[in-house]
Amino acid sequence: MSRTPLRIVVGITGGIAAYKAVSVVREFVKDGHHVDIIATEAALQFVGRPTLEAISRNPVLVGLYDDVAQVRHVALGQQADVIVVAPATANTLAQFATGLAPDLLGNTVLARRGPLVVAPAMHTEMWDNPATQANISTLRSRGVVVVGPGVGQLTGSDSGPGRMSEPEEIVAAAYEAVSGEAKHDLLGKRILITGGGTREPLDPVRFIGNRSSGKQAVALAQRAMQRGAEVTLISAHLEVEPPAGISLVSVSTAAEMHSEVMTLSPDFDIVIMAAAVSDYRMDSVSGSKLKKADNGGELHLTLVENPDILKELASAKTAEQIIVGFAAETATGEDLLRLGQEKLDRKGCDYLVLNHVDWNEGFGTDRNEVKVLSSSDDRIIKVSGSKLAVADKVLDTFA
Ligand code: CTP
């Protein structure tokens, strides 16, 4: 990779995946970057100092009180173009989320000026624990890049989410984080993004919803903001925290989203409809809980169509505005492309981000694979990677 040499801090914390951090460091060094490794005491139980020093070609830093005269606990963070913590244990994530700095790594992370990339690795129970999930949400909302964890074989005989992402993915995320922070090509642009899944109430207790997590929309909002845009996110139901630093408008139903989008959109240069909008709603919502006993074994619901926000938006757009739609389809190959092309024509938007989805694909994952279709030419731009990387490349197509 030809790029200006970076100063990279690799933090290694105490987990079995620490051995994979060696490959992360090796990649950075191979690409010509300066790497300082900060290991916790626990990390050195898993991987030896000589290995890390040989690979990084630098002394491994551990103690907060070593070489205090160099004020290293502040200098390393201030000077780093990016800090990559791999593996990041549940305990480390909790420290970062609360701003605790009991060691050199904690201090360095607090004093940083550049982006922070963490690659969590832990047992599934620890990852699923609400405390860890809350910490992850907090970190994401502050712009920390969370890579993985992947799903797979863990240290014992068990498997599940918690496995540290592969070194190549972590390295790619670090480079993305650096370039994302450095680019300011959206300065002065106003971007309106919708995200998440709308919910159509049946009664005060139940709703019709969909499996959209809102992760791709949140990634778009985060990247657009980091690249200098003024971002408003109209969010339906999200499963991730939106980034700090954007304006947030919360809605629940398609009708509410319709109203907000139509009111706000005239003031924006770019509108990205990434939300999964319900096509139908109840013709009348019951004011009290629907009772099973009233339905004689079958429940018939009458649904009426919701307004097509994207279509209306595209027909009302000004010449300077760019309108971007999304399409999640279960079709594959040529059928997927044909459906995408038809949807682009039918909706009348400028771009359509086409996504293949299935029971286990597209929803709630941290990675994505999309094709961007344009109304002005036949080019099809294929993009894959983390949802942040996809967000960047999607923004590139019309930035
Ligand atoms: N969309 C919208 N208003 C709706 C439904 C969808 O603005 N009532 C937007 C979505 O935000 C997305 C695009 O339209 O950007 C495509 O959504 P999708 O659900 O794939 O399309 P549909 O219009 O539902 O078409 P179909 O039922 O044929 O898949």
Short mmCIF file of C-alpha atoms and ligand atoms in Angstrom, two decimals:
data_model
loop_
_atom_site.label_atom_id
_atom_site.label_comp_id
_atom_site.label_asym_id
_atom_site.label_seq_id
_atom_site.Cartn_x
_atom_site.Cartn_y
_atom_site.Cartn_z
CA MET A 1 0.00 0.00 0.00
CA SER A 2 1.48 3.34 -0.96
CA ARG A 3 0.55 5.95 1.59
CA THR A 4 2.29 8.39 3.89
CA PRO A 5 3.81 6.48 6.81
CA LEU A 6 1.52 6.66 9.81
CA ARG A 7 2.26 6.57 13.53
CA ILE A 8 0.10 3.73 14.78
CA VAL A 9 -0.38 2.66 18.38
CA VAL A 10 -1.45 -0.97 18.71
CA GLY A 11 -2.92 -1.72 22.12
CA ILE A 12 -2.94 -5.37 23.10
CA THR A 13 -5.03 -6.47 26.06
CA GLY A 14 -5.29 -9.77 27.89
CA GLY A 15 -7.12 -12.31 25.80
CA ILE A 16 -6.19 -15.44 23.92
CA ALA A 17 -6.67 -13.55 20.64
CA ALA A 18 -3.54 -11.53 21.53
CA TYR A 19 -1.57 -13.94 19.35
CA LYS A 20 -3.52 -12.63 16.32
CA ALA A 21 -2.42 -9.07 17.19
CA VAL A 22 1.04 -10.12 15.98
CA SER A 23 -0.35 -10.35 12.43
CA VAL A 24 -2.03 -6.95 12.78
CA VAL A 25 1.30 -5.36 13.75
CA ARG A 26 3.11 -7.22 10.97
CA GLU A 27 0.72 -5.85 8.33
CA PHE A 28 1.23 -2.28 9.53
CA VAL A 29 5.01 -2.66 9.58
CA LYS A 30 4.97 -4.31 6.13
CA ASP A 31 3.02 -1.29 4.84
CA GLY A 32 5.84 0.98 6.09
CA HIS A 33 4.22 2.46 9.21
CA HIS A 34 5.75 3.20 12.61
CA VAL A 35 4.12 0.99 15.24
CA ASP A 36 4.26 1.46 19.00
CA ILE A 37 2.83 -1.48 20.89
CA ILE A 38 1.27 -0.83 24.28
CA ALA A 39 0.53 -4.10 26.01
CA THR A 40 -1.27 -4.56 29.28
CA GLU A 41 0.38 -6.82 31.88
CA ALA A 42 -2.35 -9.38 31.14
CA ALA A 43 -1.56 -9.31 27.40
CA LEU A 44 2.01 -10.41 28.11
CA GLN A 45 0.62 -13.58 29.70
CA PHE A 46 -0.64 -14.52 26.24
CA VAL A 47 2.08 -13.33 23.88
CA GLY A 48 5.77 -12.80 24.54
CA ARG A 49 7.51 -9.45 24.59
CA PRO A 50 10.36 -10.65 22.28
CA THR A 51 7.87 -11.63 19.57
CA LEU A 52 6.14 -8.26 19.74
CA GLU A 53 9.43 -6.32 19.78
CA ALA A 54 10.83 -8.28 16.83
CA ILE A 55 7.68 -7.78 14.76
CA SER A 56 7.15 -4.09 15.60
CA ARG A 57 10.88 -3.26 15.64
CA ASN A 58 10.22 -1.11 18.70
CA PRO A 59 10.27 -1.67 22.46
CA VAL A 60 6.97 -2.86 23.86
CA LEU A 61 5.50 -0.34 26.29
CA VAL A 62 3.67 -1.53 29.36
CA GLY A 63 4.21 0.54 32.49
CA LEU A 64 2.68 3.90 33.20
CA TYR A 65 5.72 4.87 35.25
CA ASP A 66 8.48 3.83 32.83
CA ASP A 67 10.38 6.79 31.30
CA VAL A 68 8.05 9.32 32.91
CA ALA A 69 10.35 12.13 31.74
CA GLN A 70 9.11 11.56 28.18
CA VAL A 71 5.48 12.10 29.33
CA ARG A 72 4.67 9.06 27.23
CA HIS A 73 1.18 8.57 28.67
CA VAL A 74 0.11 11.74 26.86
CA ALA A 75 2.56 11.95 23.95
CA LEU A 76 1.76 8.56 22.41
CA GLY A 77 -1.95 9.32 22.20
CA GLN A 78 -1.46 12.85 20.93
CA GLN A 79 0.94 11.78 18.20
CA ALA A 80 -0.85 8.66 16.98
CA ASP A 81 -2.66 8.89 13.63
CA VAL A 82 -4.76 5.98 14.82
CA ILE A 83 -4.94 3.73 17.88
CA VAL A 84 -5.93 0.11 17.28
CA VAL A 85 -6.80 -2.04 20.27
CA ALA A 86 -6.80 -5.72 19.36
CA PRO A 87 -7.94 -7.72 21.15
CA ALA A 88 -10.12 -5.46 23.27
CA THR A 89 -11.47 -7.33 26.28
CA ALA A 90 -14.82 -6.58 27.91
CA ASN A 91 -12.90 -4.97 30.77
CA THR A 92 -10.91 -2.72 28.42
CA LEU A 93 -14.07 -1.62 26.60
CA ALA A 94 -15.69 -0.79 29.95
CA GLN A 95 -12.67 1.35 30.85
CA PHE A 96 -12.71 3.19 27.53
CA ALA A 97 -16.47 3.80 27.76
CA THR A 98 -16.20 5.29 31.23
CA GLY A 99 -12.93 7.14 30.65
CA LEU A 100 -10.96 5.15 33.18
CA ALA A 101 -7.22 5.12 32.69
CA PRO A 102 -5.55 2.72 35.11
CA ASP A 103 -2.63 1.94 32.81
CA LEU A 104 -0.55 3.31 29.93
CA LEU A 105 -3.06 2.14 27.30
CA GLY A 106 -5.99 3.80 29.10
CA ASN A 107 -4.07 7.07 29.39
CA THR A 108 -3.01 6.94 25.75
CA VAL A 109 -6.59 6.37 24.61
CA LEU A 110 -7.82 9.30 26.72
CA ALA A 111 -5.15 11.63 25.36
CA ARG A 112 -5.64 10.68 21.71
CA ARG A 113 -6.43 13.10 18.91
CA GLY A 114 -6.92 10.56 16.11
CA PRO A 115 -9.46 7.79 15.63
CA LEU A 116 -9.75 4.75 17.88
CA VAL A 117 -10.41 1.30 16.44
CA VAL A 118 -11.27 -1.57 18.78
CA ALA A 119 -11.54 -5.26 17.94
CA PRO A 120 -13.50 -6.90 20.76
CA ALA A 121 -12.73 -10.51 21.68
CA MET A 122 -14.46 -12.35 24.49
CA HIS A 123 -16.86 -15.14 25.29
CA THR A 124 -20.36 -14.81 23.91
CA GLU A 125 -21.91 -14.36 27.36
CA MET A 126 -19.59 -11.42 28.07
CA TRP A 127 -20.30 -9.88 24.66
CA ASP A 128 -24.06 -10.30 25.09
CA ASN A 129 -23.99 -8.88 28.60
CA PRO A 130 -26.02 -5.65 28.68
CA ALA A 131 -23.09 -3.87 30.34
CA THR A 132 -20.79 -4.69 27.42
CA GLN A 133 -23.48 -3.83 24.88
CA ALA A 134 -24.09 -0.47 26.58
CA ASN A 135 -20.35 0.22 26.55
CA ILE A 136 -20.13 -0.65 22.85
CA SER A 137 -23.06 1.67 22.10
CA THR A 138 -21.40 4.48 24.04
CA LEU A 139 -18.11 3.99 22.21
CA ARG A 140 -19.83 3.86 18.81
CA SER A 141 -21.80 7.00 19.59
CA ARG A 142 -18.47 8.74 20.19
CA GLY A 143 -17.18 7.68 16.80
CA VAL A 144 -15.05 4.75 17.97
CA VAL A 145 -14.78 2.16 15.19
CA VAL A 146 -15.79 -1.27 16.45
CA VAL A 147 -14.53 -4.12 14.25
CA GLY A 148 -16.41 -7.36 14.81
CA PRO A 149 -16.49 -9.47 16.82
CA GLY A 150 -17.00 -12.34 14.43
CA VAL A 151 -19.01 -15.46 15.06
CA GLY A 152 -17.10 -18.72 15.33
CA GLN A 153 -15.07 -21.08 17.44
CA LEU A 154 -14.04 -19.54 20.78
CA THR A 155 -11.27 -20.65 23.12
CA GLY A 156 -13.12 -23.57 24.65
CA SER A 157 -15.38 -25.99 22.83
CA ASP A 158 -18.06 -23.34 22.47
CA SER A 159 -18.69 -21.07 19.54
CA GLY A 160 -20.73 -17.92 18.97
CA PRO A 161 -20.22 -14.17 18.66
CA GLY A 162 -17.05 -13.01 20.42
CA ARG A 163 -14.25 -14.16 18.16
CA MET A 164 -11.80 -11.41 17.26
CA SER A 165 -12.06 -10.28 13.63
CA GLU A 166 -9.34 -11.38 11.27
CA PRO A 167 -6.20 -9.21 11.18
CA GLU A 168 -6.78 -8.03 7.55
CA GLU A 169 -10.20 -6.68 8.54
CA ILE A 170 -8.78 -4.84 11.55
CA VAL A 171 -5.96 -3.34 9.47
CA ALA A 172 -8.43 -2.24 6.76
CA ALA A 173 -10.67 -0.63 9.39
CA ALA A 174 -7.70 1.32 10.76
CA TYR A 175 -6.84 2.69 7.31
CA GLU A 176 -10.49 3.54 6.71
CA ALA A 177 -10.65 5.33 10.03
CA VAL A 178 -7.59 7.41 9.17
CA SER A 179 -8.84 8.38 5.71
CA GLY A 180 -12.38 9.00 7.00
CA GLU A 181 -11.04 11.50 9.51
CA ALA A 182 -8.74 13.13 7.03
CA LYS A 183 -11.32 13.68 4.28
CA HIS A 184 -13.38 16.83 4.50
CA ASP A 185 -14.93 16.70 1.05
CA LEU A 186 -18.50 17.07 2.36
CA LEU A 187 -17.83 20.34 4.16
CA GLY A 188 -20.74 22.73 3.62
CA LYS A 189 -23.10 19.97 2.44
CA ARG A 190 -26.36 19.31 4.25
CA ILE A 191 -27.31 15.65 4.24
CA LEU A 192 -30.61 14.17 5.42
CA ILE A 193 -30.54 10.43 6.13
CA THR A 194 -33.39 8.16 7.16
CA GLY A 195 -32.64 4.90 8.94
CA GLY A 196 -34.01 1.99 10.92
CA GLY A 197 -37.29 0.19 10.57
CA THR A 198 -40.69 1.87 10.89
CA ARG A 199 -43.28 0.33 13.21
CA GLU A 200 -46.99 0.33 12.41
CA PRO A 201 -49.14 -0.15 15.51
CA LEU A 202 -51.95 -2.69 15.60
CA ASP A 203 -53.02 -1.75 19.10
CA PRO A 204 -51.29 -0.11 22.10
CA VAL A 205 -49.14 -3.24 22.57
CA ARG A 206 -48.25 -4.65 19.13
CA PHE A 207 -46.82 -3.44 15.86
CA ILE A 208 -45.84 -4.58 12.38
CA GLY A 209 -42.13 -4.05 11.97
CA ASN A 210 -39.12 -5.30 10.05
CA ARG A 211 -35.61 -6.53 10.74
CA SER A 212 -33.69 -3.40 9.78
CA SER A 213 -31.12 -2.54 12.48
CA GLY A 214 -30.30 0.91 11.09
CA LYS A 215 -26.56 0.11 11.18
CA GLN A 216 -25.94 1.14 7.57
CA ALA A 217 -27.81 4.43 8.04
CA VAL A 218 -25.89 5.16 11.24
CA ALA A 219 -22.62 4.37 9.44
CA LEU A 220 -23.61 6.78 6.65
CA ALA A 221 -24.45 9.47 9.21
CA GLN A 222 -21.14 8.92 11.01
CA ARG A 223 -19.01 9.04 7.87
CA ALA A 224 -20.88 11.98 6.37
CA MET A 225 -20.41 13.91 9.61
CA GLN A 226 -16.70 12.99 9.82
CA ARG A 227 -16.28 14.14 6.22
CA GLY A 228 -17.60 17.57 7.14
CA ALA A 229 -21.31 17.41 6.29
CA GLU A 230 -24.07 18.77 8.46
CA VAL A 231 -26.14 15.66 9.06
CA THR A 232 -29.71 15.12 10.19
CA LEU A 233 -30.81 11.54 10.83
CA ILE A 234 -34.53 10.79 10.83
CA SER A 235 -34.52 7.58 12.75
CA ALA A 236 -37.22 4.98 13.03
CA HIS A 237 -36.41 1.98 15.24
CA LEU A 238 -32.61 1.67 15.53
CA GLU A 239 -30.64 -1.08 17.18
CA VAL A 240 -27.46 0.98 17.40
CA GLU A 241 -26.70 4.36 18.91
CA PRO A 242 -26.51 7.19 16.40
CA PRO A 243 -23.23 9.11 16.47
CA ALA A 244 -22.88 12.19 18.60
CA GLY A 245 -22.62 15.39 16.61
CA ILE A 246 -25.59 14.96 14.28
CA SER A 247 -29.17 16.22 14.58
CA LEU A 248 -31.57 13.45 15.40
CA VAL A 249 -35.29 13.35 14.66
CA SER A 250 -37.02 10.27 16.07
CA VAL A 251 -40.11 8.85 14.43
CA SER A 252 -41.96 5.59 14.66
CA THR A 253 -44.41 5.10 11.79
CA ALA A 254 -44.07 5.57 8.04
CA ALA A 255 -46.59 8.44 8.25
CA GLU A 256 -44.42 10.25 10.80
CA MET A 257 -41.33 9.66 8.68
CA HIS A 258 -43.20 10.90 5.60
CA SER A 259 -44.18 14.11 7.36
CA GLU A 260 -40.64 14.80 8.70
CA VAL A 261 -38.94 14.00 5.40
CA MET A 262 -41.26 16.19 3.35
CA THR A 263 -40.94 19.08 5.82
CA LEU A 264 -37.16 18.95 6.20
CA SER A 265 -35.93 17.82 2.76
CA PRO A 266 -36.17 21.17 0.91
CA ASP A 267 -33.27 22.45 3.07
CA PHE A 268 -30.92 19.58 2.23
CA ASP A 269 -28.48 19.01 -0.65
CA ILE A 270 -28.60 15.22 -0.40
CA VAL A 271 -31.35 12.97 0.95
CA ILE A 272 -30.56 9.30 1.57
CA MET A 273 -33.57 7.07 2.23
CA ALA A 274 -31.88 4.16 3.97
CA ALA A 275 -34.85 3.45 6.24
CA ALA A 276 -36.89 0.28 5.86
CA VAL A 277 -40.32 1.85 5.51
CA SER A 278 -43.41 -0.26 6.00
CA ASP A 279 -45.48 -0.27 2.81
CA TYR A 280 -48.69 -0.80 4.79
CA ARG A 281 -50.36 0.28 8.01
CA MET A 282 -53.57 -0.73 9.77
CA ASP A 283 -56.64 0.93 8.28
CA SER A 284 -57.62 1.66 11.87
CA VAL A 285 -55.52 1.12 14.98
CA SER A 286 -57.35 -0.47 17.90
CA GLY A 287 -57.42 1.80 20.94
CA SER A 288 -57.34 -1.21 23.27
CA LYS A 289 -55.45 -4.49 23.18
CA LEU A 290 -56.84 -6.92 20.56
CA LYS A 291 -58.20 -9.95 22.41
CA LYS A 292 -57.70 -13.49 21.17
CA ALA A 293 -61.12 -14.50 22.45
CA ASP A 294 -62.78 -12.01 20.07
CA ASN A 295 -61.28 -13.56 16.93
CA GLY A 296 -62.57 -17.14 16.73
CA GLY A 297 -59.20 -18.71 15.89
CA GLU A 298 -58.26 -16.37 13.03
CA LEU A 299 -57.24 -12.74 12.94
CA HIS A 300 -57.86 -10.76 9.77
CA LEU A 301 -56.14 -7.41 9.54
CA THR A 302 -56.99 -4.80 6.95
CA LEU A 303 -53.93 -2.88 5.86
CA VAL A 304 -53.81 0.22 3.71
CA GLU A 305 -50.84 1.50 1.72
CA ASN A 306 -48.48 4.05 3.20
CA PRO A 307 -47.23 6.95 1.10
CA ASP A 308 -44.15 6.15 -0.95
CA ILE A 309 -41.80 8.73 0.57
CA LEU A 310 -38.91 8.19 -1.82
CA LYS A 311 -41.10 8.49 -4.91
CA GLU A 312 -42.72 11.67 -3.65
CA LEU A 313 -39.35 13.09 -2.65
CA ALA A 314 -37.85 12.34 -6.07
CA SER A 315 -40.75 13.97 -7.90
CA ALA A 316 -40.51 17.10 -5.69
CA LYS A 317 -36.72 17.44 -5.87
CA THR A 318 -34.93 20.52 -7.11
CA ALA A 319 -32.35 20.29 -9.91
CA GLU A 320 -29.43 20.59 -7.45
CA GLN A 321 -30.71 18.01 -4.98
CA ILE A 322 -29.46 14.42 -4.99
CA ILE A 323 -31.93 11.76 -3.87
CA VAL A 324 -30.65 8.31 -2.96
CA GLY A 325 -32.84 5.26 -2.39
CA PHE A 326 -32.08 1.86 -0.95
CA ALA A 327 -33.51 -1.48 -2.00
CA ALA A 328 -33.27 -4.68 0.00
CA GLU A 329 -34.18 -7.66 -2.16
CA THR A 330 -34.04 -11.42 -1.66
CA ALA A 331 -33.41 -12.04 -5.39
CA THR A 332 -29.86 -12.82 -6.56
CA GLY A 333 -27.70 -12.38 -9.68
CA GLU A 334 -29.37 -10.98 -12.77
CA ASP A 335 -32.81 -10.94 -11.09
CA LEU A 336 -31.43 -8.74 -8.31
CA LEU A 337 -30.01 -6.27 -10.82
CA ARG A 338 -33.22 -6.23 -12.86
CA LEU A 339 -35.33 -5.53 -9.75
CA GLY A 340 -32.89 -2.78 -8.74
CA GLN A 341 -33.02 -1.15 -12.16
CA GLU A 342 -36.83 -1.29 -12.18
CA LYS A 343 -36.98 0.21 -8.69
CA LEU A 344 -34.58 3.01 -9.64
CA ASP A 345 -36.80 3.87 -12.64
CA ARG A 346 -40.05 3.54 -10.69
CA LYS A 347 -38.93 5.68 -7.76
CA GLY A 348 -37.26 8.32 -9.94
CA CYS A 349 -34.30 8.80 -7.59
CA ASP A 350 -30.74 9.63 -8.70
CA TYR A 351 -29.04 6.62 -7.12
CA LEU A 352 -30.19 3.31 -5.73
CA VAL A 353 -28.15 1.29 -3.26
CA LEU A 354 -29.07 -2.32 -3.94
CA ASN A 355 -28.69 -4.85 -1.21
CA HIS A 356 -29.21 -8.62 -1.21
CA VAL A 357 -30.90 -9.71 2.01
CA ASP A 358 -31.96 -13.04 3.39
CA TRP A 359 -32.72 -14.71 6.69
CA ASN A 360 -29.08 -14.44 7.73
CA GLU A 361 -27.81 -11.73 5.42
CA GLY A 362 -27.96 -7.95 5.39
CA PHE A 363 -29.81 -7.29 8.64
CA GLY A 364 -28.02 -6.52 11.89
CA THR A 365 -24.59 -7.53 10.55
CA ASP A 366 -21.51 -5.30 10.66
CA ARG A 367 -20.59 -6.02 7.04
CA ASN A 368 -22.44 -5.30 3.86
CA GLU A 369 -22.22 -5.87 0.14
CA VAL A 370 -24.11 -3.49 -2.14
CA LYS A 371 -24.32 -2.31 -5.73
CA VAL A 372 -24.90 1.36 -6.45
CA LEU A 373 -27.02 2.05 -9.55
CA SER A 374 -27.23 5.50 -11.10
CA SER A 375 -30.06 7.04 -13.13
CA SER A 376 -27.61 8.99 -15.30
CA ASP A 377 -25.51 6.11 -16.64
CA ASP A 378 -25.28 2.33 -16.75
CA ARG A 379 -22.38 2.10 -14.30
CA ILE A 380 -22.84 -0.36 -11.46
CA ILE A 381 -20.51 0.29 -8.55
CA LYS A 382 -19.91 -2.77 -6.40
CA VAL A 383 -19.00 -2.09 -2.80
CA SER A 384 -18.31 -4.47 0.07
CA GLY A 385 -16.71 -4.27 3.49
CA SER A 386 -17.65 -3.06 6.93
CA LYS A 387 -20.79 -0.91 7.00
CA LEU A 388 -18.52 2.09 7.62
CA ALA A 389 -16.43 1.27 4.55
CA VAL A 390 -19.59 0.79 2.50
CA ALA A 391 -20.90 4.13 3.80
CA ASP A 392 -17.70 5.84 2.65
CA LYS A 393 -17.81 4.34 -0.82
CA VAL A 394 -21.52 5.08 -1.22
CA LEU A 395 -20.84 8.72 -0.23
CA ASP A 396 -17.92 8.77 -2.72
CA THR A 397 -20.32 8.06 -5.59
CA PHE A 398 -22.08 11.39 -5.22
CA ALA A 399 -19.71 13.49 -3.05
N1 CTP B 1 -39.55 3.68 0.71
C1 CTP B 1 -40.26 4.84 0.97
N2 CTP B 1 -41.57 4.79 1.30
C2 CTP B 1 -42.20 3.61 1.38
C3 CTP B 1 -41.49 2.40 1.12
C4 CTP B 1 -40.17 2.48 0.79
O1 CTP B 1 -39.67 5.92 0.88
N3 CTP B 1 -43.48 3.57 1.70
C5 CTP B 1 -38.13 3.80 0.31
C6 CTP B 1 -37.14 3.07 1.19
O2 CTP B 1 -36.64 3.93 2.21
C7 CTP B 1 -36.05 2.71 0.20
C8 CTP B 1 -36.81 2.51 -1.11
O3 CTP B 1 -38.04 3.22 -0.95
O4 CTP B 1 -35.15 3.77 0.00
C9 CTP B 1 -37.10 1.10 -1.49
O5 CTP B 1 -37.79 0.46 -0.47
P1 CTP B 1 -38.39 -0.98 -0.71
O6 CTP B 1 -39.13 -1.39 0.50
O7 CTP B 1 -37.29 -1.88 -1.22
O8 CTP B 1 -39.35 -0.68 -1.95
P2 CTP B 1 -40.89 -0.80 -2.14
O9 CTP B 1 -41.39 0.51 -2.56
O10 CTP B 1 -41.50 -1.40 -0.91
O11 CTP B 1 -41.03 -1.80 -3.37
P3 CTP B 1 -41.31 -3.39 -3.38
O12 CTP B 1 -42.47 -3.64 -2.48
O13 CTP B 1 -41.59 -3.65 -4.80
O14 CTP B 1 -40.06 -4.04 -2.92
#
